[in-house]
mmCIF file of C-alpha atoms and ligand atoms in Angstrom:
data_model
loop_
_atom_site.group_PDB
_atom_site.id
_atom_site.type_symbol
_atom_site.label_atom_id
_atom_site.label_comp_id
_atom_site.label_asym_id
_atom_site.label_seq_id
_atom_site.Cartn_x
_atom_site.Cartn_y
_atom_site.Cartn_z
ATOM 1 C CA MET A 23 32.023 -105.527 87.948
ATOM 2 C CA CYS A 24 28.849 -106.684 86.344
ATOM 3 C CA ASP A 25 25.642 -106.030 88.252
ATOM 4 C CA HIS A 26 24.588 -109.605 88.795
ATOM 5 C CA ASP A 27 20.899 -108.880 88.706
ATOM 6 C CA ARG A 28 21.113 -107.361 85.261
ATOM 7 C CA CYS A 29 23.896 -109.418 83.839
ATOM 8 C CA GLU A 30 23.332 -110.107 80.163
ATOM 9 C CA PRO A 31 25.301 -112.224 77.701
ATOM 10 C CA ALA A 32 26.519 -109.143 75.834
ATOM 11 C CA SER A 33 28.380 -107.973 78.951
ATOM 12 C CA HIS A 34 30.289 -111.242 79.029
ATOM 13 C CA PRO A 35 31.804 -111.758 75.592
ATOM 14 C CA LEU A 36 33.609 -114.877 76.763
ATOM 15 C CA SER A 37 31.556 -117.873 75.750
ATOM 16 C CA ARG A 38 29.880 -119.271 78.815
ATOM 17 C CA ARG A 39 30.091 -122.682 77.241
ATOM 18 C CA LEU A 40 33.860 -122.344 76.969
ATOM 19 C CA LEU A 41 34.047 -121.092 80.535
ATOM 20 C CA LEU A 42 32.053 -124.043 81.771
ATOM 21 C CA ALA A 43 34.150 -126.437 79.722
ATOM 22 C CA ALA A 44 37.300 -124.909 81.169
ATOM 23 C CA GLY A 45 35.948 -125.405 84.650
ATOM 24 C CA ALA A 46 34.986 -128.995 83.963
ATOM 25 C CA ALA A 47 38.413 -129.703 82.483
ATOM 26 C CA ALA A 48 40.132 -128.100 85.457
ATOM 27 C CA ALA A 49 37.969 -130.074 87.832
ATOM 28 C CA ALA A 50 38.699 -133.314 86.014
ATOM 29 C CA ALA A 51 42.412 -132.599 85.888
ATOM 30 C CA THR A 52 42.619 -131.803 89.574
ATOM 31 C CA GLY A 53 40.145 -134.316 90.851
ATOM 32 C CA LEU A 54 37.981 -131.425 92.085
ATOM 33 C CA ARG A 55 40.670 -130.155 94.408
ATOM 34 C CA PRO A 56 40.311 -126.620 95.737
ATOM 35 C CA GLY A 57 41.899 -124.297 93.234
ATOM 36 C CA SER A 58 40.082 -125.884 90.345
ATOM 37 C CA PHE A 59 37.609 -123.010 90.401
ATOM 38 C CA VAL A 60 36.441 -121.726 87.066
ATOM 39 C CA GLY A 61 36.980 -118.162 88.186
ATOM 40 C CA PRO A 62 40.668 -117.701 88.937
ATOM 41 C CA ALA A 63 41.729 -119.282 85.651
ATOM 42 C CA ALA A 64 39.453 -116.961 83.713
ATOM 43 C CA ALA A 65 40.363 -113.986 85.877
ATOM 44 C CA GLN A 66 44.038 -114.336 85.007
ATOM 45 C CA GLY A 67 43.307 -113.318 81.441
ATOM 46 C CA THR A 68 41.545 -110.268 80.122
ATOM 47 C CA ASP A 69 38.106 -111.767 80.525
ATOM 48 C CA PRO A 70 35.589 -109.981 82.711
ATOM 49 C CA PRO A 71 35.160 -111.424 86.185
ATOM 50 C CA ARG A 72 32.417 -113.937 86.719
ATOM 51 C CA PRO A 73 29.185 -112.472 88.104
ATOM 52 C CA ASN A 74 29.742 -114.457 91.320
ATOM 53 C CA ALA A 75 33.428 -113.523 91.689
ATOM 54 C CA ILE A 76 32.802 -111.655 94.930
ATOM 55 C CA GLY A 77 34.037 -112.311 98.438
ATOM 56 C CA PRO A 78 32.135 -114.160 101.171
ATOM 57 C CA ASP A 79 31.171 -110.979 103.020
ATOM 58 C CA ALA A 80 29.835 -109.291 99.885
ATOM 59 C CA ALA A 81 27.829 -112.424 99.076
ATOM 60 C CA LEU A 82 26.331 -112.460 102.571
ATOM 61 C CA ARG A 83 25.498 -108.755 102.306
ATOM 62 C CA ARG A 84 23.713 -109.417 99.019
ATOM 63 C CA LEU A 85 21.606 -112.134 100.647
ATOM 64 C CA LEU A 86 20.794 -110.130 103.766
ATOM 65 C CA ASP A 87 19.840 -107.091 101.683
ATOM 66 C CA GLY A 88 17.567 -109.388 99.692
ATOM 67 C CA ASN A 89 16.027 -110.775 102.865
ATOM 68 C CA ALA A 90 15.383 -107.243 104.127
ATOM 69 C CA ARG A 91 13.534 -106.481 100.881
ATOM 70 C CA TYR A 92 11.556 -109.734 101.207
ATOM 71 C CA ALA A 93 10.593 -109.061 104.817
ATOM 72 C CA ALA A 94 9.516 -105.525 103.881
ATOM 73 C CA ASN A 95 7.609 -106.788 100.836
ATOM 74 C CA THR A 96 9.743 -104.600 98.554
ATOM 75 C CA THR A 97 11.298 -107.360 96.454
ATOM 76 C CA GLN A 98 12.834 -106.337 93.176
ATOM 77 C CA ASN A 99 10.439 -106.707 90.297
ATOM 78 C CA LYS A 100 12.385 -109.372 88.476
ATOM 79 C CA ASP A 101 11.688 -110.403 84.946
ATOM 80 C CA LEU A 102 12.438 -114.079 85.448
ATOM 81 C CA SER A 103 12.749 -114.667 81.718
ATOM 82 C CA ALA A 104 15.659 -112.195 81.497
ATOM 83 C CA GLY A 105 18.979 -113.963 81.291
ATOM 84 C CA ARG A 106 17.474 -117.314 80.341
ATOM 85 C CA ALA A 107 19.759 -117.740 77.338
ATOM 86 C CA ALA A 108 22.828 -116.990 79.446
ATOM 87 C CA ARG A 109 21.704 -119.409 82.142
ATOM 88 C CA ALA A 110 21.413 -122.144 79.564
ATOM 89 C CA GLU A 111 25.181 -121.857 79.069
ATOM 90 C CA ALA A 112 26.460 -121.734 82.645
ATOM 91 C CA GLN A 113 25.587 -120.986 86.252
ATOM 92 C CA TYR A 114 27.192 -118.485 88.622
ATOM 93 C CA PRO A 115 25.456 -118.905 91.971
ATOM 94 C CA VAL A 116 26.504 -116.375 94.565
ATOM 95 C CA ALA A 117 25.854 -118.654 97.549
ATOM 96 C CA GLY A 118 25.218 -122.238 98.541
ATOM 97 C CA LEU A 119 22.317 -122.957 100.851
ATOM 98 C CA VAL A 120 21.629 -125.865 103.174
ATOM 99 C CA SER A 121 17.915 -125.496 103.749
ATOM 100 C CA CYS A 122 15.039 -127.497 105.222
ATOM 101 C CA ALA A 123 12.578 -129.161 102.853
ATOM 102 C CA ASP A 124 9.764 -127.327 104.679
ATOM 103 C CA SER A 125 7.385 -125.861 102.084
ATOM 104 C CA ARG A 126 7.215 -122.571 103.978
ATOM 105 C CA VAL A 127 10.926 -121.952 103.511
ATOM 106 C CA ALA A 128 11.685 -120.859 99.937
ATOM 107 C CA PRO A 129 15.308 -119.653 99.773
ATOM 108 C CA GLU A 130 15.133 -117.771 96.466
ATOM 109 C CA LEU A 131 12.071 -115.879 97.690
ATOM 110 C CA ALA A 132 13.372 -115.323 101.224
ATOM 111 C CA PHE A 133 16.602 -113.789 99.923
ATOM 112 C CA ASP A 134 15.001 -112.085 96.891
ATOM 113 C CA GLN A 135 17.284 -113.877 94.445
ATOM 114 C CA GLY A 136 16.514 -115.058 90.943
ATOM 115 C CA PRO A 137 17.180 -118.301 89.096
ATOM 116 C CA GLY A 138 20.875 -119.157 88.927
ATOM 117 C CA GLU A 139 21.800 -117.164 92.031
ATOM 118 C CA LEU A 140 21.505 -119.778 94.796
ATOM 119 C CA PHE A 141 22.852 -123.341 94.829
ATOM 120 C CA VAL A 142 20.453 -125.066 97.204
ATOM 121 C CA VAL A 143 20.642 -128.408 99.005
ATOM 122 C CA ARG A 144 17.411 -129.206 100.841
ATOM 123 C CA LEU A 145 16.625 -131.940 103.332
ATOM 124 C CA ALA A 146 14.141 -131.903 106.199
ATOM 125 C CA GLY A 147 16.123 -130.603 109.161
ATOM 126 C CA ASN A 148 18.684 -128.700 107.018
ATOM 127 C CA PHE A 149 21.607 -130.971 107.729
ATOM 128 C CA VAL A 150 24.577 -132.054 105.646
ATOM 129 C CA ASP A 151 24.888 -135.704 104.677
ATOM 130 C CA ASP A 152 27.473 -137.156 102.316
ATOM 131 C CA ASN A 153 25.366 -136.547 99.216
ATOM 132 C CA GLY A 154 24.624 -132.976 100.201
ATOM 133 C CA LEU A 155 28.297 -132.462 100.939
ATOM 134 C CA ALA A 156 29.217 -133.809 97.505
ATOM 135 C CA SER A 157 26.846 -131.291 95.920
ATOM 136 C CA LEU A 158 28.414 -128.458 97.906
ATOM 137 C CA GLU A 159 31.899 -129.673 97.002
ATOM 138 C CA TYR A 160 30.914 -129.292 93.361
ATOM 139 C CA GLY A 161 29.548 -125.842 94.140
ATOM 140 C CA VAL A 162 32.787 -124.782 95.802
ATOM 141 C CA ALA A 163 35.339 -126.443 93.532
ATOM 142 C CA VAL A 164 33.686 -125.950 90.151
ATOM 143 C CA LEU A 165 31.165 -123.144 90.515
ATOM 144 C CA GLY A 166 33.313 -121.023 92.831
ATOM 145 C CA LEU A 167 30.747 -120.463 95.594
ATOM 146 C CA PRO A 168 32.106 -117.779 97.956
ATOM 147 C CA LEU A 169 29.554 -118.506 100.690
ATOM 148 C CA ILE A 170 27.486 -121.352 102.145
ATOM 149 C CA VAL A 171 24.567 -120.570 104.441
ATOM 150 C CA VAL A 172 23.102 -123.240 106.714
ATOM 151 C CA LEU A 173 19.536 -122.030 107.144
ATOM 152 C CA GLY A 174 17.346 -123.331 109.940
ATOM 153 C CA HIS A 175 13.820 -122.057 110.497
ATOM 154 C CA SER A 176 11.241 -121.515 113.199
ATOM 155 C CA ASN A 177 8.854 -124.366 114.036
ATOM 156 C CA CYS A 178 10.945 -126.981 112.238
ATOM 157 C CA GLY A 179 9.010 -130.249 112.313
ATOM 158 C CA ALA A 180 12.109 -132.383 111.782
ATOM 159 C CA VAL A 181 13.839 -130.867 114.809
ATOM 160 C CA ALA A 182 10.635 -131.107 116.865
ATOM 161 C CA ALA A 183 10.324 -134.799 115.954
ATOM 162 C CA THR A 184 13.917 -135.396 117.006
ATOM 163 C CA ILE A 185 13.255 -133.774 120.388
ATOM 164 C CA LYS A 186 10.204 -136.024 120.819
ATOM 165 C CA VAL A 187 12.176 -139.156 119.940
ATOM 166 C CA ILE A 188 14.889 -138.243 122.454
ATOM 167 C CA GLN A 189 12.563 -137.205 125.274
ATOM 168 C CA GLU A 190 9.859 -139.855 124.821
ATOM 169 C CA LYS A 191 12.047 -142.590 123.368
ATOM 170 C CA LYS A 192 9.666 -142.958 120.434
ATOM 171 C CA GLU A 193 10.432 -145.065 117.389
ATOM 172 C CA LEU A 194 9.513 -143.509 114.040
ATOM 173 C CA PRO A 195 8.562 -145.548 110.950
ATOM 174 C CA GLY A 196 10.312 -145.942 107.623
ATOM 175 C CA HIS A 197 13.556 -144.102 107.054
ATOM 176 C CA LEU A 198 12.785 -141.376 109.566
ATOM 177 C CA PRO A 199 15.144 -142.833 112.207
ATOM 178 C CA GLN A 200 18.043 -142.065 109.869
ATOM 179 C CA LEU A 201 16.987 -138.441 109.654
ATOM 180 C CA VAL A 202 16.587 -138.263 113.432
ATOM 181 C CA ALA A 203 20.044 -139.756 113.891
ATOM 182 C CA ALA A 204 21.488 -136.999 111.694
ATOM 183 C CA LEU A 205 19.826 -134.282 113.780
ATOM 184 C CA LYS A 206 20.582 -135.802 117.175
ATOM 185 C CA PRO A 207 24.060 -134.316 117.754
ATOM 186 C CA GLY A 208 22.850 -130.721 117.586
ATOM 187 C CA VAL A 209 19.538 -131.384 119.316
ATOM 188 C CA GLU A 210 21.084 -133.335 122.199
ATOM 189 C CA ALA A 211 23.665 -130.602 122.774
ATOM 190 C CA ALA A 212 20.865 -128.029 122.960
ATOM 191 C CA LEU A 213 18.697 -130.105 125.325
ATOM 192 C CA ALA A 214 21.652 -130.704 127.647
ATOM 193 C CA ARG A 215 21.621 -126.978 128.422
ATOM 194 C CA LYS A 216 17.986 -127.259 129.601
ATOM 195 C CA PRO A 217 16.912 -124.151 127.678
ATOM 196 C CA ASN A 218 13.655 -122.289 128.258
ATOM 197 C CA ASP A 219 12.632 -122.911 124.664
ATOM 198 C CA PRO A 220 14.000 -126.347 123.698
ATOM 199 C CA LEU A 221 12.745 -126.168 120.110
ATOM 200 C CA ASP A 222 14.285 -122.774 119.298
ATOM 201 C CA GLU A 223 17.530 -123.749 121.019
ATOM 202 C CA ALA A 224 17.671 -127.074 119.162
ATOM 203 C CA ILE A 225 16.979 -125.381 115.824
ATOM 204 C CA ALA A 226 19.867 -122.974 116.415
ATOM 205 C CA GLU A 227 22.246 -125.632 117.697
ATOM 206 C CA ASN A 228 21.486 -127.901 114.747
ATOM 207 C CA VAL A 229 22.485 -125.027 112.456
ATOM 208 C CA ARG A 230 25.716 -124.437 114.393
ATOM 209 C CA HIS A 231 26.512 -128.152 114.321
ATOM 210 C CA ASN A 232 26.174 -128.260 110.538
ATOM 211 C CA VAL A 233 28.194 -125.072 110.074
ATOM 212 C CA ARG A 234 31.048 -126.734 111.998
ATOM 213 C CA ARG A 235 30.599 -129.951 110.047
ATOM 214 C CA LEU A 236 30.987 -128.054 106.776
ATOM 215 C CA GLU A 237 33.944 -126.013 108.015
ATOM 216 C CA GLN A 238 35.729 -129.262 108.833
ATOM 217 C CA ALA A 239 34.575 -131.195 105.760
ATOM 218 C CA GLY A 240 37.809 -132.129 104.062
ATOM 219 C CA PRO A 241 39.335 -132.159 101.658
ATOM 220 C CA ILE A 242 37.501 -129.640 99.490
ATOM 221 C CA VAL A 243 35.302 -127.393 101.629
ATOM 222 C CA ALA A 244 37.648 -127.298 104.643
ATOM 223 C CA LYS A 245 40.556 -126.271 102.394
ATOM 224 C CA ALA A 246 38.528 -123.534 100.706
ATOM 225 C CA VAL A 247 37.506 -122.235 104.144
ATOM 226 C CA ALA A 248 41.115 -122.316 105.382
ATOM 227 C CA ASP A 249 42.202 -120.433 102.253
ATOM 228 C CA GLY A 250 39.592 -117.739 102.863
ATOM 229 C CA LYS A 251 37.811 -118.484 99.580
ATOM 230 C CA VAL A 252 34.600 -119.662 101.218
ATOM 231 C CA LYS A 253 32.823 -118.705 104.415
ATOM 232 C CA ILE A 254 30.270 -120.947 106.142
ATOM 233 C CA VAL A 255 27.620 -119.122 108.151
ATOM 234 C CA GLY A 256 24.397 -120.084 109.900
ATOM 235 C CA GLY A 257 21.063 -118.360 110.227
ATOM 236 C CA VAL A 258 17.464 -118.998 111.214
ATOM 237 C CA TYR A 259 14.488 -117.987 109.102
ATOM 238 C CA ASP A 260 11.427 -116.839 111.030
ATOM 239 C CA ILE A 261 8.367 -118.051 109.148
ATOM 240 C CA ALA A 262 6.105 -115.501 110.825
ATOM 241 C CA THR A 263 8.145 -112.423 109.866
ATOM 242 C CA GLY A 264 10.148 -113.626 106.872
ATOM 243 C CA LYS A 265 13.332 -112.371 108.531
ATOM 244 C CA VAL A 266 16.600 -114.276 108.678
ATOM 245 C CA THR A 267 18.653 -113.834 111.854
ATOM 246 C CA MET A 268 22.296 -114.785 111.583
ATOM 247 C CA LEU A 269 23.713 -116.846 114.436
HETATM 248 ZN ZN1 LIG B 9 12.237 -127.805 108.988
#
């Protein structure tokens, strides 16, 4: 299999444009149903496997190895211009990410991945709404994502604000109440346990809540999970250490 980090166009003689077109056609023909992945159709022939044609566990290992390098400040010295021409033709992300918008959380850096390797949906509070879900459905059905990581982080302001709204019955301005409403299920479940550290517990429970939401998000993601093609996992990024702890 191609080493993803060094994958060059010459190692993939199949036109990436054709591959992408095939995926788009399959997606259109099937209405983006699971099974319309680009990969399996190409893999049935003599073409080399896609760079992201790895299983969920291998994808998670790649990310956690990258995070270990990041935390140890031993990131791979990537030439970010390498592979630009290939990326212009198609993308082969190895994982989807549901991340917070927090400026201190940078998924590609935290997992030591380059451009084209992570398919990231970011909203303050790292939750899944319908638009984020639609993006991930595209990632699963068309791009063949083997893994989706819901990534919370320490000191999350969105979760802290939701705790404050619940405990002090505050009303926030603008559209913030909608965001708080999205975070409430996980945060309320955490607070009900009266934890020693309400913020940390709420951050973790919000991640678990969104992992479950994705696992049950029919018809596309839930089917891919049931078929073993995609795994949904949750983790928390510690801003102080740079380490991701899986839940
Ligand atoms: Zn946050």
